[in-house]
Short mmCIF file of C-alpha atoms and ligand atoms in Angstrom, two decimals:
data_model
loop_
_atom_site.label_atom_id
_atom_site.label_comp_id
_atom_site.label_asym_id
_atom_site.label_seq_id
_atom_site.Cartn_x
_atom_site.Cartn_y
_atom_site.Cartn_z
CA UNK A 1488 -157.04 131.02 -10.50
CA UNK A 1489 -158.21 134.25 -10.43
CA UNK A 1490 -157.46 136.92 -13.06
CA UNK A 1491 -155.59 140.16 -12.90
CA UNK A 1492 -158.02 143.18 -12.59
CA UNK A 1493 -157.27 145.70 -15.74
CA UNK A 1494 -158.62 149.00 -14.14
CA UNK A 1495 -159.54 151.07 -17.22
CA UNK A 1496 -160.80 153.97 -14.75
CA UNK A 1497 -157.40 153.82 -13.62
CA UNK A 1498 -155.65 153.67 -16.52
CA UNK A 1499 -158.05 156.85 -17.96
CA UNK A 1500 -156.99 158.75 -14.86
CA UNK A 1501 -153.60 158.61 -15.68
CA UNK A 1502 -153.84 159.42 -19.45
CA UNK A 1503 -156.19 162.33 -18.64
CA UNK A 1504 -153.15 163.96 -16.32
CA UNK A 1505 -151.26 163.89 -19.11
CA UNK A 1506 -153.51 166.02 -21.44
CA UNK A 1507 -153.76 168.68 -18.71
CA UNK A 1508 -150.49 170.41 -19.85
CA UNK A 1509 -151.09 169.96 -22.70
CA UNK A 1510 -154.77 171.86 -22.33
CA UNK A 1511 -152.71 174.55 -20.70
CA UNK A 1512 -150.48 175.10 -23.45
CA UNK A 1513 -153.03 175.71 -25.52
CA UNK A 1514 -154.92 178.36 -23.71
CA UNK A 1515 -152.02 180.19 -23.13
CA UNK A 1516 -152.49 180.57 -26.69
CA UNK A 1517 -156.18 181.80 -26.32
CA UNK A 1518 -157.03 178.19 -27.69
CA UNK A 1519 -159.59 176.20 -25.34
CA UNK A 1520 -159.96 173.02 -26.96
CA UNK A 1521 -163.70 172.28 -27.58
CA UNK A 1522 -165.68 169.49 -28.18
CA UNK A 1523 -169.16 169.63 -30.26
CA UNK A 1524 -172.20 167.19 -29.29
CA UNK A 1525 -174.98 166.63 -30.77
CA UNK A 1526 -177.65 164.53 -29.44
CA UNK A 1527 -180.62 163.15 -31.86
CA UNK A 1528 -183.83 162.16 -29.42
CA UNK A 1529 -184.44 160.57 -26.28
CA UNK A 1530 -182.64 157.46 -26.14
CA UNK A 1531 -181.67 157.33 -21.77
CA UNK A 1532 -178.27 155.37 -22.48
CA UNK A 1533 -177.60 158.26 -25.61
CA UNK A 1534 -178.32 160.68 -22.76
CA UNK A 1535 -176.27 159.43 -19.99
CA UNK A 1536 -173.23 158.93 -22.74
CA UNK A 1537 -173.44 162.38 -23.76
CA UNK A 1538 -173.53 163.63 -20.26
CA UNK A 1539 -170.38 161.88 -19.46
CA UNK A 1540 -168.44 162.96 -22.01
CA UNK A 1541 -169.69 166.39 -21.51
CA UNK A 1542 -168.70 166.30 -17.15
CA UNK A 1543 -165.34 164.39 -18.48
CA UNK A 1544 -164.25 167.54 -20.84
CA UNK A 1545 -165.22 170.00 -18.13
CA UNK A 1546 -163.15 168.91 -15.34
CA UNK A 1547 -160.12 168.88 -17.35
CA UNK A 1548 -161.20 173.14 -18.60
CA UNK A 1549 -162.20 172.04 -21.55
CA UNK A 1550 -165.53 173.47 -23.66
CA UNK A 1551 -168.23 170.87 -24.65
CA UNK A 1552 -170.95 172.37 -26.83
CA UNK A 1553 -174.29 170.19 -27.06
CA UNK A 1554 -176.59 170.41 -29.56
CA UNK A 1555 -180.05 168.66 -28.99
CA UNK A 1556 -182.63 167.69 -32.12
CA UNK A 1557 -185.87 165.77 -31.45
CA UNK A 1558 -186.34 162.12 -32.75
CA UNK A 1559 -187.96 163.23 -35.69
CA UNK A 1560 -185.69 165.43 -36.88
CA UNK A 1561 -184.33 164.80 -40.85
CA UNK A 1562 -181.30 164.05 -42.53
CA UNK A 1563 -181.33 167.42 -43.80
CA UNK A 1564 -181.34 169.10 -40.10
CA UNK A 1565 -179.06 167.01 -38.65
CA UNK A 1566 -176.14 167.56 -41.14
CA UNK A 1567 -176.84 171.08 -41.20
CA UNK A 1568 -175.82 171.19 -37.40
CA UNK A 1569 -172.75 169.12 -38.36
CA UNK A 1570 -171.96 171.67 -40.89
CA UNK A 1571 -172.43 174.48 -38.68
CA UNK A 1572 -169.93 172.70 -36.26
CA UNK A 1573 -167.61 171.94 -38.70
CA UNK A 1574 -167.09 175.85 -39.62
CA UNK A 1575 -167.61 177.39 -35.78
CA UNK A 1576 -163.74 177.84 -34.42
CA UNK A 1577 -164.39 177.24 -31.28
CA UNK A 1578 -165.17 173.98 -32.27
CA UNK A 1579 -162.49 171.62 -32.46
CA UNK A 1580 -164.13 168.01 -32.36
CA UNK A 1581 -167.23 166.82 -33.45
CA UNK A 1582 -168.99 163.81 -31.86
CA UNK A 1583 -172.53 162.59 -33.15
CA UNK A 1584 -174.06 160.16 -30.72
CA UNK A 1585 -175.12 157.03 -32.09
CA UNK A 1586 -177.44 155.17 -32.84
CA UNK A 1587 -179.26 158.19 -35.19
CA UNK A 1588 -183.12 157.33 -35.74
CA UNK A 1589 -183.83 154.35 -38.40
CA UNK A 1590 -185.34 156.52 -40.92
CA UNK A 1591 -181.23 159.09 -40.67
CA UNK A 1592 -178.75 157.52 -43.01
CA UNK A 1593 -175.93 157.11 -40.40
CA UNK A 1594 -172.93 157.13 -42.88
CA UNK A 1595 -174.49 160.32 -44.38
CA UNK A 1596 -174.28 162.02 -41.33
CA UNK A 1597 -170.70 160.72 -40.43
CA UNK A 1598 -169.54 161.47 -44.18
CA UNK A 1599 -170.77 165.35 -43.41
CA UNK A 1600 -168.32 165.46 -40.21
CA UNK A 1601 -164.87 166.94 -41.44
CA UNK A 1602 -162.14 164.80 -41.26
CA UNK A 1603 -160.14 167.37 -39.13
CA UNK A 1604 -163.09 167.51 -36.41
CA UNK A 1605 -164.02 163.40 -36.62
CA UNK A 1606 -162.81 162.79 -33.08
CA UNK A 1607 -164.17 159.94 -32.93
CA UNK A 1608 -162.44 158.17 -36.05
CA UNK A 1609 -165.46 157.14 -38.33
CA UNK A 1610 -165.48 158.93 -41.46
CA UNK A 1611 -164.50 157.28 -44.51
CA UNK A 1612 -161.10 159.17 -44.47
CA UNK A 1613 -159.80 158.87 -40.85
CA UNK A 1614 -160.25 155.14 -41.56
CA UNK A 1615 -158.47 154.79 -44.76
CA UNK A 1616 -155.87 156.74 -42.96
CA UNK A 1617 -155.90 154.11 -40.13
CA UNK A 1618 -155.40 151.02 -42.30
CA UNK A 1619 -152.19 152.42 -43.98
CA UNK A 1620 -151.28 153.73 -40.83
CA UNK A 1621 -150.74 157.51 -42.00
CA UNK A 1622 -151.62 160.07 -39.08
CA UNK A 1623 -155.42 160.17 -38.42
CA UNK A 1624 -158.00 160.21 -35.43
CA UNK A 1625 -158.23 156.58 -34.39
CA UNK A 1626 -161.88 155.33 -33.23
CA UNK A 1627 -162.19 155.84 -29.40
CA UNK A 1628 -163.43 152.30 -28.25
CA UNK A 1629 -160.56 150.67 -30.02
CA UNK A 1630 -158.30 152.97 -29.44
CA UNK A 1631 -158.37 152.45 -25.30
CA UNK A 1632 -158.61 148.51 -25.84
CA UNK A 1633 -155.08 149.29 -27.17
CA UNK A 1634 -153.82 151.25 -24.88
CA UNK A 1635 -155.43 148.81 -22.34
CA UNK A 1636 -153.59 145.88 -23.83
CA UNK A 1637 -150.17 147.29 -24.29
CA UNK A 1638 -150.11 148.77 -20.62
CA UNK A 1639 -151.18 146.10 -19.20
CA UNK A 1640 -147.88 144.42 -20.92
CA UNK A 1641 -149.95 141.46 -22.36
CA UNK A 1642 -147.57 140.11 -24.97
CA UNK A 1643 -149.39 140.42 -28.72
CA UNK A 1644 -146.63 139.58 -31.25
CA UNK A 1645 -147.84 136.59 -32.80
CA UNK A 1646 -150.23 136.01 -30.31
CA UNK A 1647 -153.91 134.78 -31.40
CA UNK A 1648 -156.36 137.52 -30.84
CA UNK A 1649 -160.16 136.46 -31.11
CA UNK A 1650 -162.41 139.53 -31.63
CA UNK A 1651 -166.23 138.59 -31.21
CA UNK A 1652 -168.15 141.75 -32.94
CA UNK A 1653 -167.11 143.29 -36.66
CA UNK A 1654 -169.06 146.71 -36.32
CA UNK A 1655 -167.66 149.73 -37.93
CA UNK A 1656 -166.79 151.65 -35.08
CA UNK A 1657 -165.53 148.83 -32.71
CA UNK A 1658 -165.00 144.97 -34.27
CA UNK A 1659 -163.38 146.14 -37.57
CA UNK A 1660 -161.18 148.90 -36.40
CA UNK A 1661 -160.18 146.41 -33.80
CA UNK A 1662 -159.05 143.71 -36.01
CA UNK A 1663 -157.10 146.40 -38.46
CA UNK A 1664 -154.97 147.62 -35.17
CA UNK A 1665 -154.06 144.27 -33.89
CA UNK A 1666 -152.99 142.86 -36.99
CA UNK A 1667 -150.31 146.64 -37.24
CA UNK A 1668 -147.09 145.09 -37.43
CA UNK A 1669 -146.13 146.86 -33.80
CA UNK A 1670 -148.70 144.50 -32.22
CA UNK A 1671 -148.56 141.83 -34.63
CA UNK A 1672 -151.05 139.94 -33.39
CA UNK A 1673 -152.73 137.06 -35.62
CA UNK A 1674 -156.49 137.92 -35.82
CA UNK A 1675 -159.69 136.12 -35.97
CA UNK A 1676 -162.91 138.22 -36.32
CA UNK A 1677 -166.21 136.35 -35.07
CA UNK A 1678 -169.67 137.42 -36.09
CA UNK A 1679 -173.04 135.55 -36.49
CA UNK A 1680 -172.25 133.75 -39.23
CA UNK A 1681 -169.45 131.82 -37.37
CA UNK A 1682 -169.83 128.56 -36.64
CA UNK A 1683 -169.24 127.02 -33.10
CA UNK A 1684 -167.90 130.44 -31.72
CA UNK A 1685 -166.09 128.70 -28.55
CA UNK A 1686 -163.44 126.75 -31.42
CA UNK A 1687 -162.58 130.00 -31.82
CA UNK A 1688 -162.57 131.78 -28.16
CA UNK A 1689 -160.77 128.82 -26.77
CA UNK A 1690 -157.78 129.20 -29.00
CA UNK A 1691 -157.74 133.14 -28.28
CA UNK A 1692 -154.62 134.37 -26.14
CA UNK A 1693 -156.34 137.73 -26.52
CA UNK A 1694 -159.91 137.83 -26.77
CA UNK A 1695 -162.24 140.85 -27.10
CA UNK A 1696 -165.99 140.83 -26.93
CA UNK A 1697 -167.78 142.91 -28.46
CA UNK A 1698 -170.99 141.75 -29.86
CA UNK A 1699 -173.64 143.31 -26.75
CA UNK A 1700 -174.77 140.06 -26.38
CA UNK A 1701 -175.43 140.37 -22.46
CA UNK A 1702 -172.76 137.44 -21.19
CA UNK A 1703 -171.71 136.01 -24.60
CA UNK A 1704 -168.63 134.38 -22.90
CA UNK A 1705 -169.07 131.93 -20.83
CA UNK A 1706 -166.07 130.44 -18.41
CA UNK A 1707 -165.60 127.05 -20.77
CA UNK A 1708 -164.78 129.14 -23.68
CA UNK A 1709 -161.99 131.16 -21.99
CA UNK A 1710 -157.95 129.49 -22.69
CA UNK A 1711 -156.85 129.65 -19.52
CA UNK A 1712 -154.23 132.68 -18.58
CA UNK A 1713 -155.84 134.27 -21.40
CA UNK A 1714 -156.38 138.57 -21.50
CA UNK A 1715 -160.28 139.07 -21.43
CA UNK A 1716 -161.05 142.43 -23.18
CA UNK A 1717 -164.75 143.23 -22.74
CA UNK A 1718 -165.97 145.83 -24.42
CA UNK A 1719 -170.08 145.16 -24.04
CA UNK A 1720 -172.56 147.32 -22.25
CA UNK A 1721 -176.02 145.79 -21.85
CA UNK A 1722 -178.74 146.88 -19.82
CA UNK A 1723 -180.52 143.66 -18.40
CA UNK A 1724 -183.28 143.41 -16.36
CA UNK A 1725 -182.69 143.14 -12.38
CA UNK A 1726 -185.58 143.21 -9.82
CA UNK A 1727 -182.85 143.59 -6.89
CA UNK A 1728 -182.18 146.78 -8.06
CA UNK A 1729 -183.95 150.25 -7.14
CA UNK A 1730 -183.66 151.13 -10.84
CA UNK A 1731 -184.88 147.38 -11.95
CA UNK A 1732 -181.98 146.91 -14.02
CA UNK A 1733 -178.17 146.52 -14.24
CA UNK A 1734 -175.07 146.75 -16.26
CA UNK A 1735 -173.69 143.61 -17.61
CA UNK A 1736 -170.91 143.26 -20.42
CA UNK A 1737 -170.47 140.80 -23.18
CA UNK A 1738 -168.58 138.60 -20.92
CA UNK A 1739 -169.78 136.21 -17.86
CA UNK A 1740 -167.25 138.10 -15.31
CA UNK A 1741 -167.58 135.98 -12.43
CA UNK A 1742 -166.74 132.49 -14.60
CA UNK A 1743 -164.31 134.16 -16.80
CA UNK A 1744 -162.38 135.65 -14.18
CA UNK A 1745 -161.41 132.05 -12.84
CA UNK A 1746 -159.71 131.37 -16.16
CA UNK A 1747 -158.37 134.21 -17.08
CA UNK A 1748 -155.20 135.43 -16.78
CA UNK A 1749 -156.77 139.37 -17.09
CA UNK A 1750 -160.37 140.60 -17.06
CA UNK A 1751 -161.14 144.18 -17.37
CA UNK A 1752 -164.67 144.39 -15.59
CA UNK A 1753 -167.97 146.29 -16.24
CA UNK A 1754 -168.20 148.90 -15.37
CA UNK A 1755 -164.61 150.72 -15.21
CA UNK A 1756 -162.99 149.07 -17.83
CA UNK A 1757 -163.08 149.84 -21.41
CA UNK A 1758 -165.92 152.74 -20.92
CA UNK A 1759 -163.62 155.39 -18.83
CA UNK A 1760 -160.86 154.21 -21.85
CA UNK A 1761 -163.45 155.52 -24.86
CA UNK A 1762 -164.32 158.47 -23.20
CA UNK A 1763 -160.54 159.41 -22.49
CA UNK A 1764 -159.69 158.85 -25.69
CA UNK A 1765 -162.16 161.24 -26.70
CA UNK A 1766 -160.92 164.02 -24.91
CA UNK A 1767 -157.32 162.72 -26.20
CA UNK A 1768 -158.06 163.33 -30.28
CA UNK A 1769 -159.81 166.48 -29.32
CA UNK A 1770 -156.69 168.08 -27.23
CA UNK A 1771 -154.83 166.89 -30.64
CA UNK A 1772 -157.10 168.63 -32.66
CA UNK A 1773 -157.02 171.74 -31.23
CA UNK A 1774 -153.37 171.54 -31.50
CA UNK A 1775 -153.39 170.49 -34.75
CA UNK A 1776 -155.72 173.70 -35.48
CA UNK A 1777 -152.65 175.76 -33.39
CA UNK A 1778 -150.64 174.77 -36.29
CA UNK A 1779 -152.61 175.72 -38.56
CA UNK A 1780 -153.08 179.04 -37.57
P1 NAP B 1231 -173.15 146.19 -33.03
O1 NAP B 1231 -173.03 147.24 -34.05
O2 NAP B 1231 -174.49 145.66 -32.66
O3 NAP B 1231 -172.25 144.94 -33.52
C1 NAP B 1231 -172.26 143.74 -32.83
C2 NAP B 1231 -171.39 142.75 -33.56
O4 NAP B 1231 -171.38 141.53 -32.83
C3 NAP B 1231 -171.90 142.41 -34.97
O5 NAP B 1231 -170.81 142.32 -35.85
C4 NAP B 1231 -172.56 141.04 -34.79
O6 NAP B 1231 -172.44 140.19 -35.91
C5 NAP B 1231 -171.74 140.44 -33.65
N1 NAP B 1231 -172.53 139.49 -32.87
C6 NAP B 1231 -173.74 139.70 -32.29
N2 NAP B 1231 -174.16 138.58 -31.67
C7 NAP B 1231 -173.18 137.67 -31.84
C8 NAP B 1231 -173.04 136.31 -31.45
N3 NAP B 1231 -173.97 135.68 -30.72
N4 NAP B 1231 -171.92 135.65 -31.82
C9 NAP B 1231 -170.94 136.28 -32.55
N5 NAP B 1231 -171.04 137.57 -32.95
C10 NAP B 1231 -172.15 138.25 -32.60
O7 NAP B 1231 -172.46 146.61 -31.67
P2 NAP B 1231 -171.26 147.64 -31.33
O8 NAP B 1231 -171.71 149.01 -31.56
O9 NAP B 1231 -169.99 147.17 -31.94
O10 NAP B 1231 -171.17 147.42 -29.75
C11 NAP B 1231 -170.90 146.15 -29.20
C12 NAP B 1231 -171.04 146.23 -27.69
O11 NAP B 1231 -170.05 147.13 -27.20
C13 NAP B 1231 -172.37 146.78 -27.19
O12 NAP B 1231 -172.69 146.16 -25.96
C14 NAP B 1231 -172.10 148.24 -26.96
O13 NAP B 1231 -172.95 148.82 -25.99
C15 NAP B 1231 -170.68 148.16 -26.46
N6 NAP B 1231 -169.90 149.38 -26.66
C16 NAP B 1231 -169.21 149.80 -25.59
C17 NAP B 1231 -168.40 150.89 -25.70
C18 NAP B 1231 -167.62 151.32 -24.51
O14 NAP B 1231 -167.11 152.41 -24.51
N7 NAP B 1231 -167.48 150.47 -23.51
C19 NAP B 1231 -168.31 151.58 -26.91
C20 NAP B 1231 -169.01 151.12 -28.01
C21 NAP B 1231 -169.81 149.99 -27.87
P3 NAP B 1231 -173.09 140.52 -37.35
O15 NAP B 1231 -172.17 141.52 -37.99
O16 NAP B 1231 -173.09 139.21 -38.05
O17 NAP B 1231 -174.46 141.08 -37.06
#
């Protein structure tokens, strides 16, 4: 058997039409919705994720605004960009690439973001807001595995979903939205500390990896017909290629797509989704800031 192809590029293409009347509506109000970066060192995956987002916001007229600070910079110089972001106008979403140098207290910066600019769902409030389901910014990655999911009409009430990762900004969220009683799925959150993680996998209707182990999921821990979500991006080293190295995600494609019922691949599956759904909760946030006005 081979799986169904979920085409996350695709999919993105299709919500990102749908924001461009919405973009238009907005500057006929003299409102360009704009979108804050700010970039902390030299990290080449940091830099190619901020570019990205940067070309994506662009071609639909949108402003990005990048701010760059060396490796080295402090605590102290990195939330006063935030804070300068948070009171420009122009600005209407905030996104701080991560990872932020070991010796930067992450959830400092993220706590210094305001709410109404966290675009990409991780302060402390947009979260809260998320688990009692009141309006909020959901996180991006989680977010498009959603919207992946539900348009690919994979059936979730009561199925078992499997999530293999619990990180703030992808594993958790994850687990909080499938378990909302319009999915109702029943969840199972894997980590290190679980023991014999295929139990688990095999028993997953829905199962999402994301752990950035490079192939976590091999094609004998896969229920067949199952819908593959995987979320990973790993670098891994490949002499066949120019660059010596290649993308591979948390799951073993090739094996898994035998099994599967649906795969999405990587690349061009849940990447184009978190980058869409960027530009998404920063179109709402400008209209939310229309509103306010
Ligand atoms: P992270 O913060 O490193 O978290 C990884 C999670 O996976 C942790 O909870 C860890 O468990 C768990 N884990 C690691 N190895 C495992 C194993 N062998 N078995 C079971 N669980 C394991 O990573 P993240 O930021 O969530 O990202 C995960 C992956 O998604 C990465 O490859 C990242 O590049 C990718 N990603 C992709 C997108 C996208 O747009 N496509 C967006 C964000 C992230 P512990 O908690 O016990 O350590």
């Amino acid at each position: 058997m081979s799986a169904t192809l979920l085409d996350g590029k695709k999919l993105a293409e299709s919500i990102r039409k749908g924001l461009v009347p919405r973009i238009e509506a907005l500057k006929n109000k003299a409102i360009i919705p704009g979108l804050a970066v700010l970039l902390v060192g030299e990290d080449p995956a940091s830099i190619s994720y901020v570019s990205a987002k940067e070309k994506a916001c662009e071609e639909l007229g949108m402003k990005s605004f990048e701010k760059r600070l060396p490796a080295n910079a402090s605590e102290a110089e990195i939330v006063s960009v935030v804070k300068s972001f948070n009171s420009d106008p122009k600005v209407h979403g905030i996104l701080v690439q991560l990872p932020l140098p070991k010796n930067v207290s992450e959830t400092k910066v993220i706590e210094a973001i305001s709410p109404e600019k966290d675009v990409d769902g991780f302060t402390p409030e947009n979260l809260g807001r998320m688990m009692i389901e009141e309006p909020c910014y959901l996180p991006c990655t989680p977010h498009g595995v959603i919207k992946l999911i539900e348009t690919a009409g994979v059936h979730t009430k009561g199925a078992n979903a499997v999530i293999v990762g619990r990180s703030n900004i992808v594993g958790k969220p994850l687990s909080v939205l499938m378990t909302r009683k319009s999915i109702n799925s029943t969840v199972t959150v894997c980590h290190t500390g679980t023991k014999n993680l295929a139990e688990h996998t095999k028993r997953a209707d829905i199962l999402i990896a994301c752990a950035g182990v490079p192939e976590l999921i091999k094609g004998d821990m896969v229920k067949p017909g199952a819908c593959v979500i995987d979320v990973g991006v790993n670098r891994v080293t490949d002499a066949t290629k120019a660059k010596g190295w290649r993308l591979a995600g948390d799951v073993d494609f090739n094996a898994v797509k035998e099994v599967a019922g649906s795969i999405t691949p990587v690349p061009g599956g849940v990447g184009p989704m978190t980058i869409t759904m960027l530009l998404f909760n920063t179109v709402e946030a400008a209209e939310r800031s229309a509103v306010r006005k």
